[in-house]
Coordinates of C-alpha atoms and ligand atoms in Angstrom, one line a residue:
M1 CA 127.0 89.7 80.9
S2 CA 127.5 86.0 81.0
E3 CA 125.5 83.0 79.8
F4 CA 124.7 79.9 81.7
T5 CA 123.4 76.9 79.7
I6 CA 123.0 73.2 79.7
G7 CA 125.5 71.4 77.6
E8 CA 125.8 67.8 76.4
T9 CA 127.6 66.6 79.5
D10 CA 128.1 69.8 81.7
F11 CA 126.7 73.1 82.7
L12 CA 128.3 75.7 80.4
L13 CA 129.4 79.1 81.7
D14 CA 130.0 81.2 78.6
G15 CA 130.3 78.0 76.6
R16 CA 132.9 76.4 79.0
A17 CA 132.2 73.4 81.2
H18 CA 131.4 74.5 84.7
Q19 CA 130.9 72.3 87.8
V20 CA 128.4 73.8 90.2
I21 CA 129.6 73.5 93.8
S22 CA 126.8 75.0 95.7
G23 CA 125.6 75.2 99.3
A24 CA 122.1 75.7 100.6
M25 CA 121.4 78.5 103.0
H26 CA 117.9 79.8 103.6
Y27 CA 118.0 83.6 104.1
F28 CA 114.8 83.3 106.2
R29 CA 116.7 81.1 108.7
V30 CA 119.6 83.4 109.3
H31 CA 119.6 86.8 110.8
P32 CA 120.0 89.3 107.9
E33 CA 123.0 91.0 109.6
Q34 CA 124.8 87.7 109.4
W35 CA 124.1 86.8 105.8
A36 CA 127.3 88.3 104.4
D37 CA 129.5 86.5 106.9
R38 CA 127.9 83.1 106.1
I39 CA 128.1 83.7 102.4
R40 CA 131.8 84.6 102.7
K41 CA 132.4 81.4 104.7
A42 CA 130.8 79.4 101.9
R43 CA 133.2 80.9 99.4
L44 CA 136.1 80.1 101.7
M45 CA 135.0 76.4 101.7
G46 CA 135.4 76.4 98.0
L47 CA 131.8 76.9 96.9
N48 CA 131.0 78.9 93.8
T49 CA 127.2 79.1 94.3
I50 CA 124.6 79.7 97.1
E51 CA 121.2 78.1 96.8
T52 CA 118.1 79.2 98.6
Y53 CA 114.4 78.4 98.7
V54 CA 111.9 81.2 98.9
A55 CA 109.3 80.7 101.7
W56 CA 105.9 81.9 100.4
N57 CA 104.3 82.0 103.8
A58 CA 107.1 84.0 105.3
H59 CA 106.7 86.7 102.6
S60 CA 102.9 86.5 102.6
P61 CA 101.4 85.9 106.0
R62 CA 98.1 87.4 104.7
R63 CA 96.6 87.3 101.2
G64 CA 97.6 90.3 99.2
E65 CA 100.7 91.0 101.2
F66 CA 104.2 90.4 100.0
S67 CA 106.9 91.7 102.4
T68 CA 110.5 92.0 101.5
E69 CA 111.6 93.9 104.7
G70 CA 114.7 93.0 106.8
G71 CA 115.1 89.2 106.9
L72 CA 112.9 88.8 103.8
D73 CA 114.9 91.0 101.5
L74 CA 115.7 88.4 98.9
A75 CA 117.2 90.9 96.5
R76 CA 119.7 92.0 99.1
F77 CA 120.6 88.4 99.9
L78 CA 121.2 87.7 96.2
E79 CA 123.2 90.9 95.8
L80 CA 125.4 89.8 98.8
V81 CA 126.0 86.5 97.0
A82 CA 127.0 88.4 93.9
A83 CA 129.3 90.7 95.9
E84 CA 131.2 87.6 97.0
G85 CA 131.7 86.7 93.4
M86 CA 129.4 83.7 93.6
H87 CA 126.4 82.4 91.7
A88 CA 122.9 81.8 93.1
I89 CA 120.2 79.1 92.6
V90 CA 116.7 80.1 93.5
R91 CA 114.0 77.6 94.4
P92 CA 110.7 79.5 94.9
G93 CA 108.5 76.4 95.4
P94 CA 105.7 77.3 95.7
Y95 CA 106.0 74.2 97.9
I96 CA 109.5 73.9 99.5
C97 CA 109.2 71.1 102.1
A98 CA 112.3 72.2 104.0
E99 CA 111.0 71.2 107.5
W100 CA 109.3 74.6 107.2
D101 CA 105.8 75.3 108.5
N102 CA 103.3 73.9 105.9
G103 CA 106.2 73.4 103.4
G104 CA 106.0 77.1 102.7
L105 CA 102.3 77.2 101.7
P106 CA 100.4 80.0 103.4
A107 CA 97.8 78.8 105.9
W108 CA 95.3 81.4 104.4
L109 CA 95.5 79.7 101.0
L110 CA 94.5 76.3 102.3
R111 CA 91.7 77.6 104.5
D112 CA 89.6 77.6 101.3
P113 CA 88.3 74.0 101.1
E114 CA 88.1 74.2 97.3
V115 CA 91.9 74.8 97.0
R116 CA 93.8 71.6 96.1
P117 CA 97.5 72.3 96.9
R118 CA 100.2 71.3 94.4
S119 CA 97.7 70.7 91.6
S120 CA 96.2 72.5 88.6
E121 CA 93.1 73.3 90.5
P122 CA 92.3 76.9 89.4
R123 CA 92.1 78.7 92.7
Y124 CA 95.4 77.3 93.8
L125 CA 97.0 78.2 90.5
E126 CA 95.6 81.8 90.7
A127 CA 97.3 82.3 94.1
V128 CA 100.5 80.6 93.0
T129 CA 100.7 82.8 89.9
E130 CA 100.4 86.0 91.9
Y131 CA 103.1 84.7 94.3
L132 CA 105.6 83.6 91.6
Q133 CA 105.2 86.9 89.7
Q134 CA 106.2 88.7 92.9
V135 CA 109.2 86.5 93.4
Y136 CA 110.3 86.7 89.8
A137 CA 110.0 90.5 89.8
I138 CA 113.0 90.3 92.2
V139 CA 114.8 87.4 90.6
A140 CA 114.5 88.2 86.9
P141 CA 116.8 91.3 86.9
L142 CA 119.3 89.4 89.0
Q143 CA 119.9 86.6 86.4
I144 CA 123.3 86.0 85.0
D145 CA 122.4 87.1 81.5
R146 CA 121.5 90.5 83.0
G147 CA 124.6 90.8 85.0
G148 CA 123.3 89.2 88.3
P149 CA 124.2 86.0 90.1
V150 CA 121.2 83.7 89.4
V151 CA 122.1 80.7 87.2
L152 CA 119.3 78.2 87.8
V153 CA 115.7 78.3 89.0
Q154 CA 113.9 75.2 90.3
I155 CA 110.3 74.3 89.4
E156 CA 108.3 72.9 92.5
N157 CA 110.1 70.6 94.8
E158 CA 110.3 66.8 94.7
Y159 CA 107.0 66.9 93.1
G160 CA 107.2 63.2 92.1
A161 CA 107.0 62.3 95.8
Y162 CA 103.5 64.0 95.9
G163 CA 101.7 64.0 92.6
S164 CA 101.8 63.6 88.8
D165 CA 99.7 66.5 87.6
K166 CA 101.7 67.6 84.5
D167 CA 99.4 70.5 83.8
Y168 CA 100.4 71.9 87.1
L169 CA 104.1 71.7 86.3
A170 CA 103.5 73.2 82.8
H171 CA 101.6 76.1 84.4
L172 CA 104.5 76.8 86.7
V173 CA 106.9 76.8 83.8
Q174 CA 104.7 79.1 81.8
V175 CA 104.5 81.6 84.7
T176 CA 108.2 81.4 85.2
R177 CA 109.0 82.0 81.5
D178 CA 106.4 84.7 81.2
A179 CA 108.0 86.6 84.1
G180 CA 111.2 86.8 82.2
I181 CA 113.2 84.0 83.7
T182 CA 115.6 82.9 81.0
V183 CA 118.1 80.8 82.9
P184 CA 117.8 77.0 82.7
L185 CA 114.9 75.5 84.8
T186 CA 115.4 72.4 86.9
T187 CA 113.4 69.9 88.9
I188 CA 114.5 67.8 91.8
D189 CA 113.4 64.4 92.8
Q190 CA 114.4 61.5 94.9
P191 CA 116.0 59.2 92.3
T192 CA 113.5 56.5 91.8
P193 CA 112.1 55.9 88.3
E194 CA 108.6 56.8 89.3
M195 CA 109.4 60.0 91.1
L196 CA 111.7 61.2 88.4
S197 CA 109.1 60.7 85.7
D198 CA 106.2 62.0 87.8
G199 CA 108.1 65.1 89.0
S200 CA 109.5 66.3 85.6
L201 CA 108.6 67.7 82.3
P202 CA 110.4 67.7 78.9
G203 CA 112.5 70.8 78.7
L204 CA 113.3 70.9 82.4
H205 CA 116.7 69.7 83.6
L206 CA 116.3 66.9 86.1
T207 CA 118.4 66.7 89.3
A208 CA 118.3 64.3 92.2
S209 CA 118.3 64.5 96.0
F210 CA 120.3 62.0 98.0
G211 CA 123.0 61.6 100.6
S212 CA 124.7 58.3 99.7
R213 CA 125.1 55.6 97.0
T214 CA 126.1 58.2 94.4
A215 CA 126.9 55.9 91.5
E216 CA 123.6 54.1 91.8
R217 CA 121.6 57.4 92.1
F218 CA 123.4 59.0 89.2
A219 CA 122.8 55.9 87.1
T220 CA 119.0 56.1 87.8
L221 CA 119.1 59.8 86.9
R222 CA 121.0 59.1 83.7
E223 CA 118.3 56.6 82.6
H224 CA 115.8 59.4 82.7
Q225 CA 118.0 62.0 81.1
P226 CA 120.5 60.6 78.7
T227 CA 122.5 63.9 78.3
G228 CA 123.3 67.0 80.3
P229 CA 125.1 67.6 83.6
L230 CA 124.5 65.2 86.5
M231 CA 123.6 67.2 89.6
C232 CA 122.8 66.2 93.2
A233 CA 120.8 69.3 93.9
E234 CA 120.3 68.3 97.5
F235 CA 123.3 66.4 98.9
W236 CA 122.1 65.5 102.3
N237 CA 125.3 66.1 104.2
G238 CA 123.4 66.0 107.5
W239 CA 119.8 65.7 108.7
F240 CA 117.1 67.6 110.7
D241 CA 115.8 66.7 114.2
S242 CA 112.3 66.3 115.5
W243 CA 111.3 66.7 119.1
G244 CA 111.7 63.3 120.8
T245 CA 114.3 61.9 118.5
H246 CA 118.1 61.7 118.7
H247 CA 120.1 64.6 117.4
H248 CA 121.1 63.4 113.9
T249 CA 124.8 63.5 113.0
N250 CA 126.7 61.5 110.4
T251 CA 130.4 60.7 110.1
V252 CA 132.7 63.3 108.5
E253 CA 134.7 60.6 106.6
Q254 CA 131.7 58.9 105.1
T255 CA 130.0 62.2 104.1
A256 CA 133.3 63.5 102.6
A257 CA 133.7 60.2 100.6
D258 CA 130.1 60.6 99.3
L259 CA 130.9 64.2 98.2
D260 CA 134.1 62.9 96.5
A261 CA 132.0 60.3 94.6
I262 CA 129.8 63.2 93.2
L263 CA 132.7 65.5 92.2
S264 CA 135.0 62.8 90.9
V265 CA 132.5 61.9 88.1
G266 CA 132.2 65.6 87.2
G267 CA 128.8 65.9 89.0
S268 CA 127.5 69.2 90.3
V269 CA 126.4 69.5 93.9
N270 CA 124.3 71.6 96.2
F271 CA 125.0 70.8 99.9
Y272 CA 121.8 70.5 101.8
M273 CA 122.6 72.3 104.0
F274 CA 125.8 74.3 103.9
H275 CA 124.4 76.4 106.8
G276 CA 121.1 75.4 108.2
G277 CA 120.4 78.3 110.6
T278 CA 117.4 78.4 112.9
N279 CA 113.6 77.9 112.7
F280 CA 113.0 81.2 114.5
G281 CA 109.6 82.1 115.8
L282 CA 106.9 79.6 114.9
T283 CA 108.3 78.6 111.5
S284 CA 109.2 75.0 112.0
G285 CA 107.2 72.3 110.2
A286 CA 106.4 68.7 111.1
N287 CA 106.3 65.3 109.5
D288 CA 103.4 62.9 109.9
K289 CA 103.7 59.5 108.3
G290 CA 101.3 57.9 110.8
M291 CA 103.0 59.6 113.7
Y292 CA 103.2 63.4 114.2
Q293 CA 106.8 64.5 114.5
P294 CA 107.3 68.3 114.9
I295 CA 110.6 69.7 113.9
V296 CA 112.9 71.3 116.6
T297 CA 113.9 75.0 116.6
S298 CA 117.5 74.5 115.5
Y299 CA 118.1 73.7 111.9
D300 CA 121.8 73.1 112.5
Y301 CA 121.5 70.1 110.3
D302 CA 125.0 68.9 111.3
A303 CA 126.0 71.1 108.4
P304 CA 129.6 72.2 107.6
L305 CA 128.8 75.6 109.0
D306 CA 127.0 75.2 112.3
E307 CA 123.9 77.0 113.5
A308 CA 126.0 79.8 115.0
G309 CA 128.0 80.2 111.8
H310 CA 131.2 78.4 112.8
P311 CA 133.1 75.9 110.7
T312 CA 132.9 72.3 111.9
A313 CA 135.2 69.3 111.1
K314 CA 132.9 68.6 108.2
Y315 CA 133.7 72.1 106.8
F316 CA 137.4 71.4 106.6
A317 CA 136.9 67.8 105.3
F318 CA 134.6 69.1 102.5
R319 CA 137.1 71.9 101.7
D320 CA 139.8 69.3 101.3
V321 CA 137.6 67.3 98.9
I322 CA 136.6 70.3 96.9
A323 CA 140.3 71.4 96.6
K324 CA 140.9 68.2 94.5
Y325 CA 138.6 69.5 91.8
A326 CA 138.4 73.3 92.1
P327 CA 140.4 76.2 93.4
V328 CA 139.8 76.9 97.1
P329 CA 140.9 80.1 98.8
A330 CA 143.8 79.9 101.2
E331 CA 142.0 81.8 103.9
V332 CA 140.0 79.8 106.5
P333 CA 137.3 81.1 108.9
D334 CA 138.1 81.5 112.6
A335 CA 137.1 78.6 114.8
A336 CA 134.3 79.1 117.3
A337 CA 135.2 81.0 120.5
D338 CA 133.3 80.3 123.7
A339 CA 130.2 82.4 124.1
P340 CA 129.6 84.3 127.4
A341 CA 128.3 81.8 130.0
F342 CA 126.3 83.3 132.9
E343 CA 123.0 83.0 134.7
V344 CA 120.3 85.5 135.6
P345 CA 117.2 85.1 137.8
L346 CA 113.7 85.2 136.2
Q347 CA 110.7 86.8 137.9
R348 CA 107.2 85.5 137.5
V349 CA 105.1 88.3 135.8
A350 CA 101.6 86.8 135.5
A351 CA 99.6 83.7 134.9
L352 CA 98.7 83.6 131.2
F353 CA 95.0 82.9 131.9
D354 CA 94.8 86.0 134.1
V355 CA 96.2 88.2 131.4
V356 CA 93.9 86.7 128.7
A357 CA 90.9 87.2 131.0
A358 CA 91.6 90.9 131.8
S359 CA 89.3 93.3 130.0
G360 CA 91.0 94.9 127.0
S361 CA 93.7 92.2 127.1
P362 CA 96.6 92.8 124.7
L363 CA 96.7 89.0 124.2
G364 CA 93.6 89.0 122.1
T365 CA 89.8 89.4 122.2
T366 CA 87.5 86.7 123.2
S367 CA 84.7 85.7 121.0
A368 CA 81.7 83.4 121.4
H369 CA 81.1 80.3 119.3
G370 CA 78.4 77.6 119.3
D371 CA 80.6 74.9 117.8
L372 CA 84.2 74.6 118.6
P373 CA 86.1 76.5 115.9
T374 CA 89.5 75.4 114.5
F375 CA 92.5 77.8 114.5
D376 CA 91.8 78.2 110.8
D377 CA 88.1 79.1 111.4
L378 CA 89.5 81.9 113.6
Q379 CA 92.0 82.9 110.9
H380 CA 94.6 82.2 113.5
D381 CA 97.6 80.6 111.7
S382 CA 99.8 79.4 114.4
G383 CA 100.7 79.5 118.1
L384 CA 98.1 79.2 120.9
A385 CA 94.4 79.5 121.4
L386 CA 92.4 79.2 124.6
F387 CA 88.9 77.5 124.5
T388 CA 86.6 77.7 127.6
T389 CA 83.1 76.6 128.3
T390 CA 80.9 75.8 131.2
L391 CA 79.9 72.2 131.7
P392 CA 76.5 71.9 133.4
D393 CA 76.6 70.1 136.7
G394 CA 74.8 66.8 137.3
A395 CA 75.4 65.1 133.9
A396 CA 75.2 61.4 134.3
G397 CA 78.4 59.9 132.8
A398 CA 82.0 59.2 133.4
G399 CA 83.3 62.6 132.2
I400 CA 85.2 61.4 129.2
L401 CA 86.1 64.4 127.1
G402 CA 87.1 63.5 123.5
F403 CA 87.9 65.0 120.1
E404 CA 88.5 63.6 116.7
E405 CA 92.0 64.8 116.7
V406 CA 94.1 67.2 118.8
R407 CA 96.4 69.3 116.7
D408 CA 98.7 69.4 118.3
R409 CA 98.8 69.6 122.1
A410 CA 96.0 70.5 124.5
W411 CA 96.3 71.3 128.2
V412 CA 93.0 70.6 129.9
F413 CA 91.9 72.5 133.1
L414 CA 88.7 72.1 135.1
D415 CA 87.8 75.0 137.4
G416 CA 91.4 76.3 137.0
S417 CA 93.0 73.0 138.1
P418 CA 95.1 71.0 135.6
V419 CA 93.5 67.7 134.5
G420 CA 96.1 66.6 132.0
V421 CA 97.5 66.9 128.5
L422 CA 96.4 65.5 125.1
A423 CA 99.4 65.1 122.8
R424 CA 98.9 64.4 119.1
D425 CA 102.4 62.8 118.9
S426 CA 101.1 60.1 121.2
H427 CA 97.7 59.8 119.4
E428 CA 95.9 61.1 122.4
N429 CA 92.4 62.4 121.8
A430 CA 90.4 61.7 124.9
I431 CA 90.8 62.4 128.6
A432 CA 88.9 61.5 131.8
L433 CA 87.7 64.6 133.7
P434 CA 87.3 64.3 137.5
R435 CA 83.8 65.7 137.3
T436 CA 81.2 66.2 134.6
G437 CA 80.5 69.8 135.6
G438 CA 82.6 73.0 136.0
Q439 CA 84.5 75.6 134.0
L440 CA 86.5 73.8 131.3
S441 CA 89.5 75.5 129.8
I442 CA 91.6 74.1 127.1
L443 CA 94.9 75.7 125.9
V444 CA 95.8 74.4 122.5
E445 CA 99.2 74.7 120.8
D446 CA 100.0 74.4 117.1
Q447 CA 103.4 72.7 117.0
G448 CA 104.1 73.3 113.3
R449 CA 102.1 72.4 110.2
V450 CA 103.1 69.3 108.3
N451 CA 105.6 70.0 105.6
Y452 CA 105.7 66.7 103.7
G453 CA 103.2 64.3 102.2
Q454 CA 99.4 64.4 101.9
R455 CA 98.8 66.1 105.2
I456 CA 100.1 69.5 104.2
G457 CA 97.6 72.2 104.7
E458 CA 95.4 70.5 107.3
P459 CA 93.7 72.7 109.8
K460 CA 94.9 73.1 113.4
G461 CA 93.2 73.1 116.7
L462 CA 90.6 70.7 118.2
I463 CA 89.3 68.9 115.2
G464 CA 85.8 67.5 114.9
G465 CA 84.3 69.3 117.9
A466 CA 84.3 68.3 121.5
R467 CA 82.2 65.5 123.1
L468 CA 81.6 64.8 126.7
D469 CA 80.5 61.2 127.3
G470 CA 79.5 61.2 123.6
A471 CA 77.3 64.3 123.7
P472 CA 78.5 67.4 121.8
V473 CA 79.9 70.3 124.0
L474 CA 78.8 73.6 122.7
D475 CA 79.0 77.3 123.5
W476 CA 82.7 78.2 123.7
S477 CA 84.5 81.4 124.5
V478 CA 87.6 81.5 122.4
T479 CA 90.8 83.6 122.4
A480 CA 93.3 83.3 119.6
I481 CA 96.3 84.4 121.6
E482 CA 98.4 87.3 120.1
L483 CA 101.8 86.0 121.0
D484 CA 103.5 89.1 119.6
A485 CA 102.1 91.0 122.6
V486 CA 103.7 88.8 125.2
P487 CA 106.9 90.8 125.6
G488 CA 104.9 94.0 126.0
V489 CA 102.8 92.3 128.7
A490 CA 106.0 91.3 130.5
A491 CA 107.5 94.8 130.2
D492 CA 104.3 96.5 131.6
A493 CA 104.4 94.2 134.6
S494 CA 108.1 94.7 135.2
G495 CA 107.4 96.0 138.7
A496 CA 106.1 92.5 139.6
A497 CA 107.4 91.1 142.8
P498 CA 109.6 88.0 142.5
G499 CA 107.5 84.9 142.8
T500 CA 108.1 81.3 143.1
D501 CA 104.7 80.1 141.7
A502 CA 106.0 78.8 138.4
A503 CA 103.2 76.5 137.4
G504 CA 102.4 77.1 133.8
P505 CA 101.1 78.7 131.7
V506 CA 103.0 81.6 133.1
I507 CA 104.9 84.6 131.8
A508 CA 108.3 85.3 133.4
R509 CA 110.9 87.9 132.7
G510 CA 114.6 88.6 133.4
E511 CA 117.4 91.0 132.4
F512 CA 121.0 90.4 131.6
T513 CA 123.8 92.8 131.0
L514 CA 126.5 92.3 128.3
D515 CA 129.6 94.4 128.3
A516 CA 130.5 93.8 124.6
E517 CA 128.9 92.7 121.3
T518 CA 128.8 88.9 120.8
D519 CA 128.5 86.6 117.8
G520 CA 125.7 84.8 119.5
L521 CA 124.5 83.2 122.8
F522 CA 123.3 79.8 123.7
L523 CA 120.3 79.9 126.0
D524 CA 120.0 76.8 128.2
T525 CA 116.4 75.7 128.5
A526 CA 117.1 72.6 130.6
G527 CA 115.4 73.9 133.7
W528 CA 112.2 74.7 131.9
G529 CA 109.3 72.6 130.6
K530 CA 107.8 73.7 127.3
G531 CA 107.2 77.1 125.8
L532 CA 108.5 80.1 123.9
V533 CA 111.2 82.6 124.6
W534 CA 111.9 86.1 123.4
V535 CA 115.1 88.1 123.7
N536 CA 114.7 91.8 123.3
G537 CA 111.3 91.1 121.7
F538 CA 112.7 88.7 119.1
L539 CA 111.0 85.3 119.3
L540 CA 113.8 82.7 119.4
G541 CA 111.4 79.8 118.9
R542 CA 110.0 76.9 120.8
Y543 CA 111.8 75.0 123.6
W544 CA 110.8 71.6 125.1
R545 CA 112.4 69.5 127.7
R546 CA 111.5 66.5 125.6
G547 CA 114.7 67.3 123.6
P548 CA 116.9 66.6 122.0
Q549 CA 117.6 70.3 121.6
R550 CA 118.6 71.9 124.9
T551 CA 120.0 75.3 124.0
L552 CA 118.4 78.0 121.8
F553 CA 120.7 80.0 119.5
V554 CA 120.5 83.8 120.1
P555 CA 122.0 85.6 117.1
G556 CA 124.5 88.3 118.0
P557 CA 122.5 91.1 116.3
V558 CA 119.6 90.4 118.6
V559 CA 121.5 91.5 121.7
H560 CA 123.6 94.5 122.5
S561 CA 126.0 95.7 125.1
G562 CA 124.1 97.0 128.1
V563 CA 120.8 95.7 129.5
N564 CA 118.9 93.0 127.5
E565 CA 115.5 91.5 128.3
I566 CA 114.4 87.9 128.2
V567 CA 110.8 86.9 128.4
V568 CA 109.6 83.3 128.8
L569 CA 106.1 81.9 128.2
E570 CA 106.2 78.6 130.0
L571 CA 103.3 76.3 129.3
E572 CA 104.0 73.5 131.7
V573 CA 106.4 74.2 134.6
L574 CA 109.3 76.5 135.1
A575 CA 111.3 74.1 137.4
E576 CA 114.1 76.7 137.7
A577 CA 113.3 80.4 137.7
R578 CA 116.5 81.4 136.0
A579 CA 117.9 81.8 132.6
A580 CA 121.4 80.3 132.0
F581 CA 123.6 80.9 129.0
L582 CA 126.2 78.3 128.0
A583 CA 129.5 78.6 126.2
G584 CA 128.4 76.5 123.2
P585 CA 125.4 74.7 121.8
E586 CA 123.8 71.5 123.3
L587 CA 121.7 70.0 120.6
G588 CA 121.2 66.7 122.4
H589 CA 121.9 63.1 122.5
T590 CA 123.1 61.3 119.4
E591 CA 122.4 57.7 118.5
V592 CA 126.0 56.6 118.5
Ligands
GLA1 C1 113.8 66.9 100.7 C2 113.3 68.2 100.5 C3 113.9 69.3 101.4 C4 114.1 68.8 102.8 C5 114.9 67.5 102.8 C6 115.1 66.9 104.1 O1 115.0 66.7 100.0 O2 113.3 68.6 99.2 O3 113.2 70.4 101.3 O4 112.9 68.6 103.3 O5 114.1 66.5 102.0 O6 115.8 67.8 104.9

C-alpha cells in the first residue's frame, strides 16, 4: 500500500516529493484491444501516470443503465495502467467537455426541462449522484491506498468557465468522499482569477489548463493557492479540429519548450492529449460560440502518439525533455509502417428512403405527429430522422419553408426531388420550395451536441416547428432512423446488382480481403460526400468532404484476415463508387 498526498510544495508519494508526469488517453476513444499497447508507449515516453475522463453518456445511454462492457470496462483500463507500473488520474465529470457529445452529459437527462445542468438543482443532483456512485464503485477499490493505481480524482471540469454554484461543487465532493474516495481531490480551471475562484472550493487542490506562457499561468495559480504542488492538469500539446477548419498542428520545438518550462520549476503535468484516439460512432461534440462548429471524427489532437498509436516527432522531443527531470526507459516504440493501400468497388444497395418506407422496415417505425417533434421528443438521442408531410396544393404564397433553428443539417425534398440543404453552421433556417404543394420530406442530421458553454443539453432536430409562408405546417410522419440496423440492411441486400445511381441518401456496400492482421487502416473518403461508414458492423464515424479530415482510422482489431465488409450510408453524393485505403492518415490542410 502506498500513500499519495499533497505536501507544502509537491505531491508526496509515501512522504517523498513526486512530480506527476501524466498523459491523457480516454479509454472510450481507443479500441480496448489497443489499450495496453498505448499505455506501454506512454511509459516508454517517460510518463508515470495515465489520466482519463469518464464519459457518462457512453456508460449510460438510457436512464438506469450503466454498462462496463468491452470498450467501457474502466476497471480493466485502470488495471492495465497498474500492470504497466503506472499511476492513474480519474476525471469522472459529470461534465467533461472533451469535444465529446454533450460534454458527456446524457441526452436523456436534459430532456427534462426542469433539470439545470451543472448546478445544485435537485433533479440534476439526483441523477449525478447515481452516476458518480456507479463510477466510484469501480474507482474506490483501485485507489493507491488500497493497492491500486489511482492517485487523484478531479471534481467537475473547468467549472469556473461555466458557473459559480458552490453548493453544486460541495455536493460533488460529498458524494465522492461518501463513496470512499480517499485520494486528494482536484479542480481544473483556465488560469484567470475569476475562473479559478468560481471553479474551486476550499479543500480541493487547484490545477490549471493551458498550452503556453507557463510562468504567467503558474503565477496566477499561485496567487489562488499559496502552497502545494503546481500542476498543469491539461497541457494543451495539440488541439482538436472542427469540420471546415484547418487541421491544427503546433511546432514541436515550441511545445517541447513549454513542457520544459513546466517541469523545470518542479511542476506536474498531464499532457492533453498523450494519445487522442478517435470519436468513433456518433460521439463527437461541437462548439457554438455564435457559430456552430461540429468536431471531426479524428481526435488525433496532434498528440505525441498519433491516432493510430504511432510515435510522432513530438513523442521523441517530449521524451528528451522528460529525460532531463526523470528516468526514461531506454526502449522506444517502433515507427509507423505503411498500412495496406488498395481499392475495392462499392455496390449501391438501396435508397435510404425506400428502405425506411418499406413495411416492417428495420430502420425504424414511422409515427404520426401533429406538431413537428424534436429528436428529444422522440427520445432519439443522435443520428438521423426523417420527417414527411403532404403540403396541400393551391396555397397562395411563395413557398418559403422556415424553422426557428435547424439542428444541425436538413436535406429538403419535394415529391422525391432534392430542393436544397439547410445548414446550421451557416445559420440557414429557411428555403424556397419550387411549389407550395406536394410531398415534403426532410432528412435531419444531428452533427454532435454542443460540449462547451451555455448551449450544452439543447434539443436536436427542427426547432420551433415548421412554417410555410408563415403558416404552421402540421401532420407529420416521422421516423427516428435506427442507424445500427444499416449494416444488416446492406447484408440482406447483398445480392443487389451493381448500380451507378449514387445520389444520396443511399446505402452502398463492398468487400475487401486482407491476408494478414494489421495495426489499422486508413479509409479514404475523398470520393464521397457526407455520411457514415461501418467496417464489419463497427461504426467508424462521420465523414464529410468539407474536411479537413480525409481518412478515417480503422483500428486493427476491427478487421481480420479474410473477407471484410464495408457499408457506407452516403447522404449527399457518392461521386466515386469505390472504397480506397491509404498507407497513412490524411487529416487535412494545416494553416502554415
Ligand atoms: C478544456 C477542457 C477539455 C477539452 C480542452 C480542449 O481544457 O477541459 O475537456 O475540451 O479544453 O481540447
